[in-house]
Coordinates of N, CA and C in Angstrom, one line a residue:
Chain A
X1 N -149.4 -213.7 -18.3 CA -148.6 -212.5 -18.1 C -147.7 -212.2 -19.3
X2 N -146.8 -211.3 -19.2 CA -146.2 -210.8 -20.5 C -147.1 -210.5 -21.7
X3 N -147.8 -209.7 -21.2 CA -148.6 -209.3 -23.0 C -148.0 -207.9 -23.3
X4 N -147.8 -208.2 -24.9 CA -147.2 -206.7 -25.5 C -148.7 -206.8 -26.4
X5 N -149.0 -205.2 -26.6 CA -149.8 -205.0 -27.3 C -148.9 -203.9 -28.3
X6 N -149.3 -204.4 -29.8 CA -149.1 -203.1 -30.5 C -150.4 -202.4 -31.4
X7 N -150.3 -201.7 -31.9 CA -151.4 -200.4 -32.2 C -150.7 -199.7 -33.6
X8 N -151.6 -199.9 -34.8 CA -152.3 -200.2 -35.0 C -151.9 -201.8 -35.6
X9 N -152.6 -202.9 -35.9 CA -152.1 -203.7 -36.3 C -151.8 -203.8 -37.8
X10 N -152.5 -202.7 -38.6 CA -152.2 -203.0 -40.2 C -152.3 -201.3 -40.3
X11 N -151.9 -201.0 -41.3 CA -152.3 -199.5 -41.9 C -151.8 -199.5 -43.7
X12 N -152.2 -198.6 -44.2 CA -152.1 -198.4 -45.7 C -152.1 -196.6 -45.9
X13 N -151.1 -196.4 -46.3 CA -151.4 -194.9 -46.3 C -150.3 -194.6 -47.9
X14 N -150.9 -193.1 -48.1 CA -149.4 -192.8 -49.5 C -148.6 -192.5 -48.7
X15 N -147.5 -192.5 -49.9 CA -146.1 -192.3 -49.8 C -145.7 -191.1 -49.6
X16 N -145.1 -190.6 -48.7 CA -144.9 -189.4 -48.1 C -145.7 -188.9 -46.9
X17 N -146.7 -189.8 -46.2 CA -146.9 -189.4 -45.1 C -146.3 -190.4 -44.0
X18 N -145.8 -189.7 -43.0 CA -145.5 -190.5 -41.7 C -146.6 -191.5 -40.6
X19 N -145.8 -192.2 -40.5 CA -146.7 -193.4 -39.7 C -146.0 -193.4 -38.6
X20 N -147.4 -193.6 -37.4 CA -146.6 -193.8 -35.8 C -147.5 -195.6 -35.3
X21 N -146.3 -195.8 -35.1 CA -146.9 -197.4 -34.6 C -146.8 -197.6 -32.6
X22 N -147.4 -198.0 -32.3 CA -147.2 -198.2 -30.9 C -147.5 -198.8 -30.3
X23 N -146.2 -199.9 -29.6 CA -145.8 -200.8 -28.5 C -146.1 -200.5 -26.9
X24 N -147.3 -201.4 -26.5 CA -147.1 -201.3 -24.9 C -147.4 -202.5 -24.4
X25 N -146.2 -202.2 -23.1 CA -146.4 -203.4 -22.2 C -147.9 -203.3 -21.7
X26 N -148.4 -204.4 -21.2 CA -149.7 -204.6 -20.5 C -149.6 -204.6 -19.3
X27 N -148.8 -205.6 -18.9 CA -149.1 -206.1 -17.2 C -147.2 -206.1 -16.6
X28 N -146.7 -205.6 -17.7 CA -145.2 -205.8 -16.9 C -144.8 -204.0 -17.4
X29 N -143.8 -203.8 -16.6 CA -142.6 -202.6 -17.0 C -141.6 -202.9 -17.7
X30 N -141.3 -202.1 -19.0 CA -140.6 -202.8 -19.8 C -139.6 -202.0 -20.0
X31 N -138.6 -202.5 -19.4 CA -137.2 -201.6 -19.4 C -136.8 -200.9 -20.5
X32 N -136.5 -202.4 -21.1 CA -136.1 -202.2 -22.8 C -136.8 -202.8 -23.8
X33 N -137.0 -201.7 -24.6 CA -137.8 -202.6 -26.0 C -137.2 -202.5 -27.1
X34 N -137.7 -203.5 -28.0 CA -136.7 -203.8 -29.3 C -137.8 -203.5 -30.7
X35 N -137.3 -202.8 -31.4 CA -137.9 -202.8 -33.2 C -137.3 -203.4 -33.6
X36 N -138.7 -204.5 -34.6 CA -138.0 -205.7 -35.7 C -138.7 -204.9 -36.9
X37 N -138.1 -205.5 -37.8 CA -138.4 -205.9 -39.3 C -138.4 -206.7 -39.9
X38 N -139.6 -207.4 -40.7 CA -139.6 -208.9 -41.2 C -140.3 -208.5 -42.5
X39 N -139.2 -209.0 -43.4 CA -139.8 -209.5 -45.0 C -140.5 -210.5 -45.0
X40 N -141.5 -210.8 -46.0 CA -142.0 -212.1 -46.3 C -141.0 -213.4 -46.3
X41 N -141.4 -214.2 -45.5 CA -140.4 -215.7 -45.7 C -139.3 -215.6 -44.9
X42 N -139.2 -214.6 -44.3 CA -137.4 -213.7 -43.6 C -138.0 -214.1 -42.2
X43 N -136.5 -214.0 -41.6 CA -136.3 -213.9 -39.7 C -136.9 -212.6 -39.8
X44 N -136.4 -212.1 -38.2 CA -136.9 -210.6 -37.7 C -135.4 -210.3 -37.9
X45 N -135.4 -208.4 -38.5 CA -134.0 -207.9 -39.0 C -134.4 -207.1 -37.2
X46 N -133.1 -207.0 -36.3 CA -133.4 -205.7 -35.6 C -133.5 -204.4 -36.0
X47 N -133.8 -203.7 -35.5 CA -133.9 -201.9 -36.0 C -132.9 -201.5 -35.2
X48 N -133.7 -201.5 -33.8 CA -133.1 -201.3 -32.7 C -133.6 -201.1 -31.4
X49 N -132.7 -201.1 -30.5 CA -133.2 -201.3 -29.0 C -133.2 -199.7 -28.2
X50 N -134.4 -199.5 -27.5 CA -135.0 -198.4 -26.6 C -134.7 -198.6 -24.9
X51 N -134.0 -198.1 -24.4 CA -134.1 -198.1 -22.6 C -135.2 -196.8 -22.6
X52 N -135.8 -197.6 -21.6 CA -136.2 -195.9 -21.1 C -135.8 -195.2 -20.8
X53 N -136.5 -193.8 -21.1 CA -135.9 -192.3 -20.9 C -134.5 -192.4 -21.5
X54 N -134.2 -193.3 -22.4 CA -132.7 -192.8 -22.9 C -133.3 -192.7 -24.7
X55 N -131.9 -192.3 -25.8 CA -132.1 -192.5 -27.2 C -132.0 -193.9 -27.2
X56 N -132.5 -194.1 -28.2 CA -132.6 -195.2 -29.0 C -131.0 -196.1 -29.3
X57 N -130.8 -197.0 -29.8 CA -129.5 -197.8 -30.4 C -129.9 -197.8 -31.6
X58 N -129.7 -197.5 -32.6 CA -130.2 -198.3 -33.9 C -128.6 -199.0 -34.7
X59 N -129.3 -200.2 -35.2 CA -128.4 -201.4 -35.6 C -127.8 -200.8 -37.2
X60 N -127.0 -200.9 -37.3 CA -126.4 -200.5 -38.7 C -127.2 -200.6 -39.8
X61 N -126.4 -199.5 -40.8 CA -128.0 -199.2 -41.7 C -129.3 -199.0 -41.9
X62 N -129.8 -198.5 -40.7 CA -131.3 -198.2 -40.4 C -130.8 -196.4 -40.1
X63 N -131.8 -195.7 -40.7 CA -131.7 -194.5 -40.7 C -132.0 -194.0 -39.5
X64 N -131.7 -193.5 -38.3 CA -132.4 -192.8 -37.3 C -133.1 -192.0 -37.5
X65 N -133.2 -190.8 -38.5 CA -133.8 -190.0 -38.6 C -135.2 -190.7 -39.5
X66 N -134.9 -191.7 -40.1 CA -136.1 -192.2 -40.9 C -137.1 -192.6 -40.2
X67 N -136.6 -193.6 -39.1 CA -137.5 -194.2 -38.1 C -136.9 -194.0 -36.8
X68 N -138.2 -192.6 -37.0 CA -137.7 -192.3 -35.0 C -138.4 -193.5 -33.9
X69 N -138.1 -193.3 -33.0 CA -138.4 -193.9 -31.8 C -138.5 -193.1 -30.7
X70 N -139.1 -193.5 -30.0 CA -139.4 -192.8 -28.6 C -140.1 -193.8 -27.4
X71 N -138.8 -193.6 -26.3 CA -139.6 -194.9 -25.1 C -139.8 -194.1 -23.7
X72 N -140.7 -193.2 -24.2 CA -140.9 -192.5 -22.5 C -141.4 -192.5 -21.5
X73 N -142.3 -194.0 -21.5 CA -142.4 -194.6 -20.5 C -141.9 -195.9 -20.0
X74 N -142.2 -196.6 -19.2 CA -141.9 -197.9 -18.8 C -143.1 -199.0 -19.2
X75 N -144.3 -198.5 -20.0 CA -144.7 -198.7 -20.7 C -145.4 -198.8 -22.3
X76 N -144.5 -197.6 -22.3 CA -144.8 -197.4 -23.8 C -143.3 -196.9 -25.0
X77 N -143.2 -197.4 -26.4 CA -142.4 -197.3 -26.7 C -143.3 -196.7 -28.6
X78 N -142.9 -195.8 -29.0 CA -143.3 -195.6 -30.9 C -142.4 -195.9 -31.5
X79 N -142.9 -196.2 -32.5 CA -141.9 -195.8 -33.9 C -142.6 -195.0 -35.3
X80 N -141.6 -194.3 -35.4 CA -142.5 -193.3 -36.3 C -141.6 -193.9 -37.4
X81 N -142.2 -193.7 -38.5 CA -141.7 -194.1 -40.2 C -142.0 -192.7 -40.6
X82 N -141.2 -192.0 -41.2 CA -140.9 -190.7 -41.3 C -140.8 -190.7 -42.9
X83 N -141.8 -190.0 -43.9 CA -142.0 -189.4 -44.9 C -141.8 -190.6 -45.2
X84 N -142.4 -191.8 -45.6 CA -142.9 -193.5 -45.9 C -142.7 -193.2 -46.9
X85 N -142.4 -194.4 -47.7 CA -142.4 -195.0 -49.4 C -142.8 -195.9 -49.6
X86 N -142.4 -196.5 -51.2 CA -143.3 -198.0 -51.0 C -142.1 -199.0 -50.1
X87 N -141.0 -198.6 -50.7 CA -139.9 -199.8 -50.3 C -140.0 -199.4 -48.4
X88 N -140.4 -198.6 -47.8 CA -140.8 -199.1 -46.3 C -141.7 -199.7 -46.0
X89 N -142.4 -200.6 -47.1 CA -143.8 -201.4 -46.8 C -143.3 -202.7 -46.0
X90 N -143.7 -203.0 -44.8 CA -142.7 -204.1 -44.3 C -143.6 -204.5 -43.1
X91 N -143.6 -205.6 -42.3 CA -144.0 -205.9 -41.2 C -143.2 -205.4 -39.6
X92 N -143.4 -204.6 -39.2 CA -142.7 -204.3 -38.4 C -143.2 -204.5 -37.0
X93 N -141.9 -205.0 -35.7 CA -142.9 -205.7 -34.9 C -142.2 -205.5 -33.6
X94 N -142.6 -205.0 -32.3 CA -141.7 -204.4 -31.4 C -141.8 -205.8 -30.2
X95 N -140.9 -205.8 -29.5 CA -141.3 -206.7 -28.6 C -140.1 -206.2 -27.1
X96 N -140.3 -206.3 -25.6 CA -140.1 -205.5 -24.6 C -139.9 -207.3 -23.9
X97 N -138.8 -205.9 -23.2 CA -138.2 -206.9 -22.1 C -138.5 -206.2 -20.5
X98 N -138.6 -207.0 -19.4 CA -138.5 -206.0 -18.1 C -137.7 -206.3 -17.4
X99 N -137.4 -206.6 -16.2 CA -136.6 -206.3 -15.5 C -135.3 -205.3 -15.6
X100 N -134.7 -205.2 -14.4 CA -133.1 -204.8 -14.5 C -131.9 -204.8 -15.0
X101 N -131.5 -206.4 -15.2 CA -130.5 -206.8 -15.2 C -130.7 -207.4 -16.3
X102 N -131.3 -207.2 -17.6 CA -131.4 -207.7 -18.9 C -131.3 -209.0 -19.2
X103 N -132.3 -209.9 -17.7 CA -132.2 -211.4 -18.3 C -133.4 -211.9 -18.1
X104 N -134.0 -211.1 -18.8 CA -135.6 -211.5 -19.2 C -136.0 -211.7 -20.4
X105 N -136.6 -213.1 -21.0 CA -136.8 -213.2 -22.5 C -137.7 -212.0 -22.5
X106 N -137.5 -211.5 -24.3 CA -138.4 -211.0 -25.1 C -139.6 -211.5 -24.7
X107 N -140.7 -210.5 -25.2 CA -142.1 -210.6 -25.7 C -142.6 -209.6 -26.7
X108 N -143.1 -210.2 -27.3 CA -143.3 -210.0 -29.1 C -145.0 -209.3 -28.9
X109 N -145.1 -208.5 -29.3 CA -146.2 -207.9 -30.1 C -146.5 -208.2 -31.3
X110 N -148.2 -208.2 -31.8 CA -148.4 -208.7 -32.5 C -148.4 -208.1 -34.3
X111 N -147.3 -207.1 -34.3 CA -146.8 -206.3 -35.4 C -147.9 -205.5 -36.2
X112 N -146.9 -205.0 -36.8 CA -148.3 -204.1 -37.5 C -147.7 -204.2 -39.1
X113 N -148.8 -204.8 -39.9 CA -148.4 -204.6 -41.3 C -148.4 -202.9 -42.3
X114 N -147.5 -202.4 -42.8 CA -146.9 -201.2 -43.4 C -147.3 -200.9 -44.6
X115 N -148.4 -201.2 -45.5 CA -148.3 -201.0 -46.8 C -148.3 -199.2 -47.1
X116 N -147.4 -198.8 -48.2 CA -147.0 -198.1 -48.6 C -147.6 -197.6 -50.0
X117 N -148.8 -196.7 -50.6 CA -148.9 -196.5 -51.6 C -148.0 -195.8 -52.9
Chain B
X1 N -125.5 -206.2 -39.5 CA -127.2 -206.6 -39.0 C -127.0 -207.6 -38.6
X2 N -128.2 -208.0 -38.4 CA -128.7 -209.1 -37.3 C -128.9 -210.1 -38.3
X3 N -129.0 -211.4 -37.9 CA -129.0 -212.7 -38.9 C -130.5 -212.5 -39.8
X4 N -130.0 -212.8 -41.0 CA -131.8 -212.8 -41.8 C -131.6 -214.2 -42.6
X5 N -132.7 -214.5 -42.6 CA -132.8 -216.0 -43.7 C -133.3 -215.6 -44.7
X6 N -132.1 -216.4 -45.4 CA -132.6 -216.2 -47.1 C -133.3 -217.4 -47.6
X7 N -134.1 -218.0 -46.6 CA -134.9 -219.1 -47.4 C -135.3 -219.7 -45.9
X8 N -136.6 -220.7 -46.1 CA -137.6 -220.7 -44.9 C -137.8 -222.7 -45.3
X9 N -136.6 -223.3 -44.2 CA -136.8 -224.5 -44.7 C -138.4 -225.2 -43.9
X10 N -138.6 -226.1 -44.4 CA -140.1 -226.5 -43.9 C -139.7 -228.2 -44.0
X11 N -140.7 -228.5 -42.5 CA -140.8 -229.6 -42.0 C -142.2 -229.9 -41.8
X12 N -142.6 -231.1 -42.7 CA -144.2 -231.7 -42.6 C -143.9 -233.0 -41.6
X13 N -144.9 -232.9 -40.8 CA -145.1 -234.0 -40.2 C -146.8 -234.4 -39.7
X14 N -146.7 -235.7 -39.9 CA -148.4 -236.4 -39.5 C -148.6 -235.9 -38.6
X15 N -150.1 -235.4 -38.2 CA -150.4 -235.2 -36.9 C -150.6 -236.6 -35.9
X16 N -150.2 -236.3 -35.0 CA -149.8 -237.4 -33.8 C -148.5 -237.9 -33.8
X17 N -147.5 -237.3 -34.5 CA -145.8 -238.1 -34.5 C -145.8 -236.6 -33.8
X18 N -144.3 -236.9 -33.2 CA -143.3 -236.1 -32.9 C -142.4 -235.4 -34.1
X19 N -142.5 -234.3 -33.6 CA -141.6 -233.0 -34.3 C -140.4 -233.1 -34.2
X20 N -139.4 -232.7 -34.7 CA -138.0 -232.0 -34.2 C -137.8 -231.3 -35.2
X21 N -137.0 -230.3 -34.4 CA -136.9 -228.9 -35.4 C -135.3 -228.3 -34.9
X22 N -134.7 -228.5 -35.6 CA -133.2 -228.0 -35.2 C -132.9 -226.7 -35.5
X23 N -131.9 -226.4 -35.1 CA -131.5 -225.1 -34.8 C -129.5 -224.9 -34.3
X24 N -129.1 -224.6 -35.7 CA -127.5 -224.2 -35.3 C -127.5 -222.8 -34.9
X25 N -126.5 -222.6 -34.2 CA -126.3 -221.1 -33.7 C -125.0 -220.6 -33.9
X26 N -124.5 -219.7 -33.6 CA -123.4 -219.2 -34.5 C -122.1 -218.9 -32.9
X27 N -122.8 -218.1 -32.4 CA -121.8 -217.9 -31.2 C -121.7 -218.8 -29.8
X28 N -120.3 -219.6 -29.9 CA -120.2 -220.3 -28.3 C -120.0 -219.6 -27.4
X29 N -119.7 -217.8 -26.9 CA -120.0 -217.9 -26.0 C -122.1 -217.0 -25.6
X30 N -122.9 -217.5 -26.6 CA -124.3 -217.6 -26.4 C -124.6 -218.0 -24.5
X31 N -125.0 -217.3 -24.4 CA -125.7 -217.9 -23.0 C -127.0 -218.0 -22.7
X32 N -128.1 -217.8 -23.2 CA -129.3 -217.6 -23.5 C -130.0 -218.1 -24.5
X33 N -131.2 -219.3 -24.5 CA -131.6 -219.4 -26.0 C -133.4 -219.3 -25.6
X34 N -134.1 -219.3 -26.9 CA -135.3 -219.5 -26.7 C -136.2 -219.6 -27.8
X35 N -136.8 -220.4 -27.7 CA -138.1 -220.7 -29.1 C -139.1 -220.0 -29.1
X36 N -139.1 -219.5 -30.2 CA -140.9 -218.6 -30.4 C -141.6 -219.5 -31.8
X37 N -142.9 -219.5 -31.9 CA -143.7 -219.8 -32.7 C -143.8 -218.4 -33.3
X38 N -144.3 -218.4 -34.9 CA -144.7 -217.3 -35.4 C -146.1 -218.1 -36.2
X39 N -147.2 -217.4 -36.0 CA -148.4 -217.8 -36.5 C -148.2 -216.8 -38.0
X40 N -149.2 -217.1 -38.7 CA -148.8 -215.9 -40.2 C -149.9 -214.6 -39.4
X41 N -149.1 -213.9 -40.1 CA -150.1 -212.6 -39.5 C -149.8 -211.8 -37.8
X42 N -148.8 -212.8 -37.7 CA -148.8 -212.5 -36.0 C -147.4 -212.3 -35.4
X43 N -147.2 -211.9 -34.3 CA -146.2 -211.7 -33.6 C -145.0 -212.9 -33.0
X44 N -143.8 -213.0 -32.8 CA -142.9 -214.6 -32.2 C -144.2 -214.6 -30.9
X45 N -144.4 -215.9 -30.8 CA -144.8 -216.3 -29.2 C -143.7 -217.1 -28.2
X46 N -143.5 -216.8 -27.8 CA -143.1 -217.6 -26.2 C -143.2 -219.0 -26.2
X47 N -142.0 -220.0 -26.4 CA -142.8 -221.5 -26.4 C -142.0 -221.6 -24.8
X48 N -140.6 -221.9 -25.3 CA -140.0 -222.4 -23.6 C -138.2 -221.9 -24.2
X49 N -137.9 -221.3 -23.1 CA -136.4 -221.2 -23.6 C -135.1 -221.9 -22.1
X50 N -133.8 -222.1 -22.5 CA -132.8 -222.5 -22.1 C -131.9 -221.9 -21.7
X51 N -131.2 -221.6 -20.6 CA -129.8 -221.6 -20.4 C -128.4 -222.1 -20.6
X52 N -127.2 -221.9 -20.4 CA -126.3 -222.4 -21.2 C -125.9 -223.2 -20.0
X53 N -126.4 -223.3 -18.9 CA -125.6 -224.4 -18.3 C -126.3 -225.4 -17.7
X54 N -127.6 -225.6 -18.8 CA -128.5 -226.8 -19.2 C -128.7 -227.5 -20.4
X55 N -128.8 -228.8 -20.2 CA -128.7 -228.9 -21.7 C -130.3 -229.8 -21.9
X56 N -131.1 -229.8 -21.1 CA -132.4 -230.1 -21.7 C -133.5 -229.3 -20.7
X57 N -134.2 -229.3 -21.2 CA -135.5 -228.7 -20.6 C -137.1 -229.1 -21.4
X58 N -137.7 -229.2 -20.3 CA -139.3 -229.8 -20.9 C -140.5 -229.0 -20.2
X59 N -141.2 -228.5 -20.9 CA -142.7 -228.0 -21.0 C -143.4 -229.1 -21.4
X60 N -144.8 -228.2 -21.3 CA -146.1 -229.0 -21.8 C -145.7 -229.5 -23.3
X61 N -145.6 -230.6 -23.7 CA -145.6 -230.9 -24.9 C -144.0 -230.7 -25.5
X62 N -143.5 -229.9 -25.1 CA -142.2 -229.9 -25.8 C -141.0 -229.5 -25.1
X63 N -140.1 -230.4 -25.9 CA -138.6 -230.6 -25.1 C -137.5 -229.7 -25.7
X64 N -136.6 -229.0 -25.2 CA -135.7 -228.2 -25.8 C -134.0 -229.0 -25.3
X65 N -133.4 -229.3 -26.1 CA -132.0 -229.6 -26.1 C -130.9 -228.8 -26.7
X66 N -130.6 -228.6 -26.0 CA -129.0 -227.5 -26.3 C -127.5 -228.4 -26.3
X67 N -126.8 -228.5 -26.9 CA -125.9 -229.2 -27.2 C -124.6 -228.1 -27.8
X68 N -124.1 -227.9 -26.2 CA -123.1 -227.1 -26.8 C -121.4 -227.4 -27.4
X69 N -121.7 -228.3 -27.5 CA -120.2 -228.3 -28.4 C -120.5 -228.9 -29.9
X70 N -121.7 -228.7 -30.2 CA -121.2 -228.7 -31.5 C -122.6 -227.4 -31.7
X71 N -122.8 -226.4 -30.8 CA -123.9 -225.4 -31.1 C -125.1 -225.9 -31.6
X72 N -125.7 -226.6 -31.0 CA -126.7 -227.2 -32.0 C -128.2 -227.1 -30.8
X73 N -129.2 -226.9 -31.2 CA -130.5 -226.6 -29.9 C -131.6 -226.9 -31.1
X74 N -132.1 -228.1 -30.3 CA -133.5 -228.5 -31.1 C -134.8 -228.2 -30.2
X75 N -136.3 -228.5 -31.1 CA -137.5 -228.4 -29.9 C -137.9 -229.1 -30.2
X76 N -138.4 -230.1 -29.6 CA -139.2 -231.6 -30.1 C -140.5 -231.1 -29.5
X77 N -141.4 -231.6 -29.9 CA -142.8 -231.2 -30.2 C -143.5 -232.8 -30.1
X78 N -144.3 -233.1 -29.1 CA -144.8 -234.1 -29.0 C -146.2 -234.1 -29.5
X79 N -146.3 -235.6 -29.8 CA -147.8 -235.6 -30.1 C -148.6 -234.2 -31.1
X80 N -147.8 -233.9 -32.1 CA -147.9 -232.6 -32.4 C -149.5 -232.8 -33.5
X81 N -150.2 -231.0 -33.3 CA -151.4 -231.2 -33.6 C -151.9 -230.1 -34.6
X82 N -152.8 -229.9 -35.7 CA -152.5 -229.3 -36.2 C -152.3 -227.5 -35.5
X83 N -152.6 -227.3 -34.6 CA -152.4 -226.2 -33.8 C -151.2 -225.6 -34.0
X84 N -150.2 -226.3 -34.0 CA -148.8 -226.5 -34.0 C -148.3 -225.8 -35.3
X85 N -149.1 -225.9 -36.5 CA -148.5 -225.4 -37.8 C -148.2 -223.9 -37.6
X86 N -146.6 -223.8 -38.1 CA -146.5 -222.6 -37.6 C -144.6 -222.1 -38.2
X87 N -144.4 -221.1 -38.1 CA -142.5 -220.8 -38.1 C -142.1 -220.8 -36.6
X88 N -140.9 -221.5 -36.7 CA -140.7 -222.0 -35.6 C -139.3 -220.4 -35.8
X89 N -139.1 -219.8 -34.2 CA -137.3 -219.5 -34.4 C -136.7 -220.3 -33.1
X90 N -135.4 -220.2 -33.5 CA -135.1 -219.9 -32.5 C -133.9 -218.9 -32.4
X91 N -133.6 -218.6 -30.9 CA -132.7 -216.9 -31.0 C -131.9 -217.8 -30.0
X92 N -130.9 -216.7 -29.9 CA -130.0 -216.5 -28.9 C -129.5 -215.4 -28.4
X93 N -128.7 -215.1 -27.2 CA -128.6 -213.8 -26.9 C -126.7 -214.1 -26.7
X94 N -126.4 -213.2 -27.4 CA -124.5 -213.9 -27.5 C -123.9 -212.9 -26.3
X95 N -124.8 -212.0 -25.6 CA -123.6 -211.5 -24.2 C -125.2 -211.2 -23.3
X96 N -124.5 -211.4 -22.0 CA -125.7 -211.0 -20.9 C -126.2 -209.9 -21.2
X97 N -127.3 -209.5 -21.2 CA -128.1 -208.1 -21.4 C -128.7 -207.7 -22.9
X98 N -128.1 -208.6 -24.0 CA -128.3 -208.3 -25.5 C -129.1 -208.4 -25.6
X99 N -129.7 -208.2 -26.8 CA -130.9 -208.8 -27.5 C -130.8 -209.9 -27.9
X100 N -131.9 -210.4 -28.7 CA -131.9 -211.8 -29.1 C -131.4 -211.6 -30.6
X101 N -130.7 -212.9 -31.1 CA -130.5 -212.9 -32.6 C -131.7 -214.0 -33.2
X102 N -132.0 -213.3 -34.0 CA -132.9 -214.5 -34.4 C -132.3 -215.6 -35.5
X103 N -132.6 -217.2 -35.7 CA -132.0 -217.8 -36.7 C -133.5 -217.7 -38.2
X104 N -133.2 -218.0 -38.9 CA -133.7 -217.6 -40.3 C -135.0 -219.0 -40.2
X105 N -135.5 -219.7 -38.8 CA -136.9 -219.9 -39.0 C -137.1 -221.0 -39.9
X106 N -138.1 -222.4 -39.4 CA -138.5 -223.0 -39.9 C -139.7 -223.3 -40.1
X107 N -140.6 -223.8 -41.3 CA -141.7 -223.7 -41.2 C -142.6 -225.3 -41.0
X108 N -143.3 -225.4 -39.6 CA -143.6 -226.7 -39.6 C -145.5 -226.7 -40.1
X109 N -145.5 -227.9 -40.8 CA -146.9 -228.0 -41.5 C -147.3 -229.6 -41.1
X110 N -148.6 -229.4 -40.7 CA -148.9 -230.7 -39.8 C -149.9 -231.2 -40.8
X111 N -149.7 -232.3 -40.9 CA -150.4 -233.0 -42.0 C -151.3 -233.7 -41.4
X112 N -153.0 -234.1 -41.6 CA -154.3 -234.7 -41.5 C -153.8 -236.0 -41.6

């Protein structure tokens, strides 16, 4: 149980077009879900956390307008990377929590690598 | 932001010894902890996680200890195999409902 799927798992595209990545729960409802970011050798940096049907949180210094988000269902959650560069080449990786009362561990999807022409 | 590691310490061990893999944490009042494996190429996995008003817990193959007064939460890994090679985290969640923080990750490499 608990499977996150994400979509696509790698992409390469130039610089200046936008990328949509996308996080879904499989077998559970996923209240809230979370964007990571991971450098090589690095932890996961948060981005930010999604409730459904609400905006987004984003964690300090992450542009909202750069990387939109959208969680309009209870199982589905995007993130768009908006007019890409190289320096947004990054491993980015969503992972959803379910229940109510926000005391359900994370589950991780299995990221999608970002290369940036 | 959220914690990042500036460097990925690594732990080799023979295959068939026991692991341990430590893990300090930054906030006492943390109430929530839990270990993910990270494969390269892949997403945290799910090993086994803790509450704060336990201080050990045991799965298939591996034991987690939380030690809260001096913050410290390890995963011992038994009989460990090369399957096992992998970045270990571990997170915490520092108020009910948060997200997780992640710690800056260990890399364990299982030696033949």
């Amino acid at each position: 149980g608990a499977v996150v799927s994400q979509h696509p798992s790698w992409v390469i595209c130039k610089s200046g077009t936008s990328v949509k990545i996308e996080c879904r729960s499989l077998d559970f409802q996923a209240t809230t879900m979370f964007w990571y970011r991971q450098f090589p050798k690095q932890s996961l940096m948060l981005m930010a956390t999604s409730n459904e049907g609400s905006k987004a949180t984003y964690e300090q210094g992450v542009e909202k307008d750069k990387f939109l988000i959208n969680h309009a269902s209870l199982t589905l959650s995007t993130l768009t990377v908006t007019s890409a560069h190289p320096e947004d080449s990054s491993f980015y990786i969503c992972s959803a929590r379910g229940g109510l009362t926000g005391d359900q561990p994370q589950h991780f999807g299995d990221g999608t690598r970002l290369s940036i022409l | 932001g959220e914690s990042v590691g500036l460097h990925l310490p690594t732990l080799s061990v023979q295959e068939g010894d026991n692991s341990i893999i430590n893990c300090a944490y930054s906030n006492s009042a943390s109430d929530y902890f839990i270990w993910y494996k990270q494969e390269s190429g892949k997403g945290p996995q799910f090993i086994i996680d803790i509450r704060s008003n336990m201080d050990k817990r045991q799965g298939q193959r591996v034991t987690v200890l939380l030690n809260k007064t001096v913050k410290h939460l390890s995963l011992q890994i038994a009989a460990t195999q090369p399957g096992d090679s992998a970045v270990y985290f571990c997170a915490e969640r520092r108020r009910y409902g948060q997200n997780f923080v992640f710690g800056p990750g260990t890399r364990l490499s299982v030696l033949p």
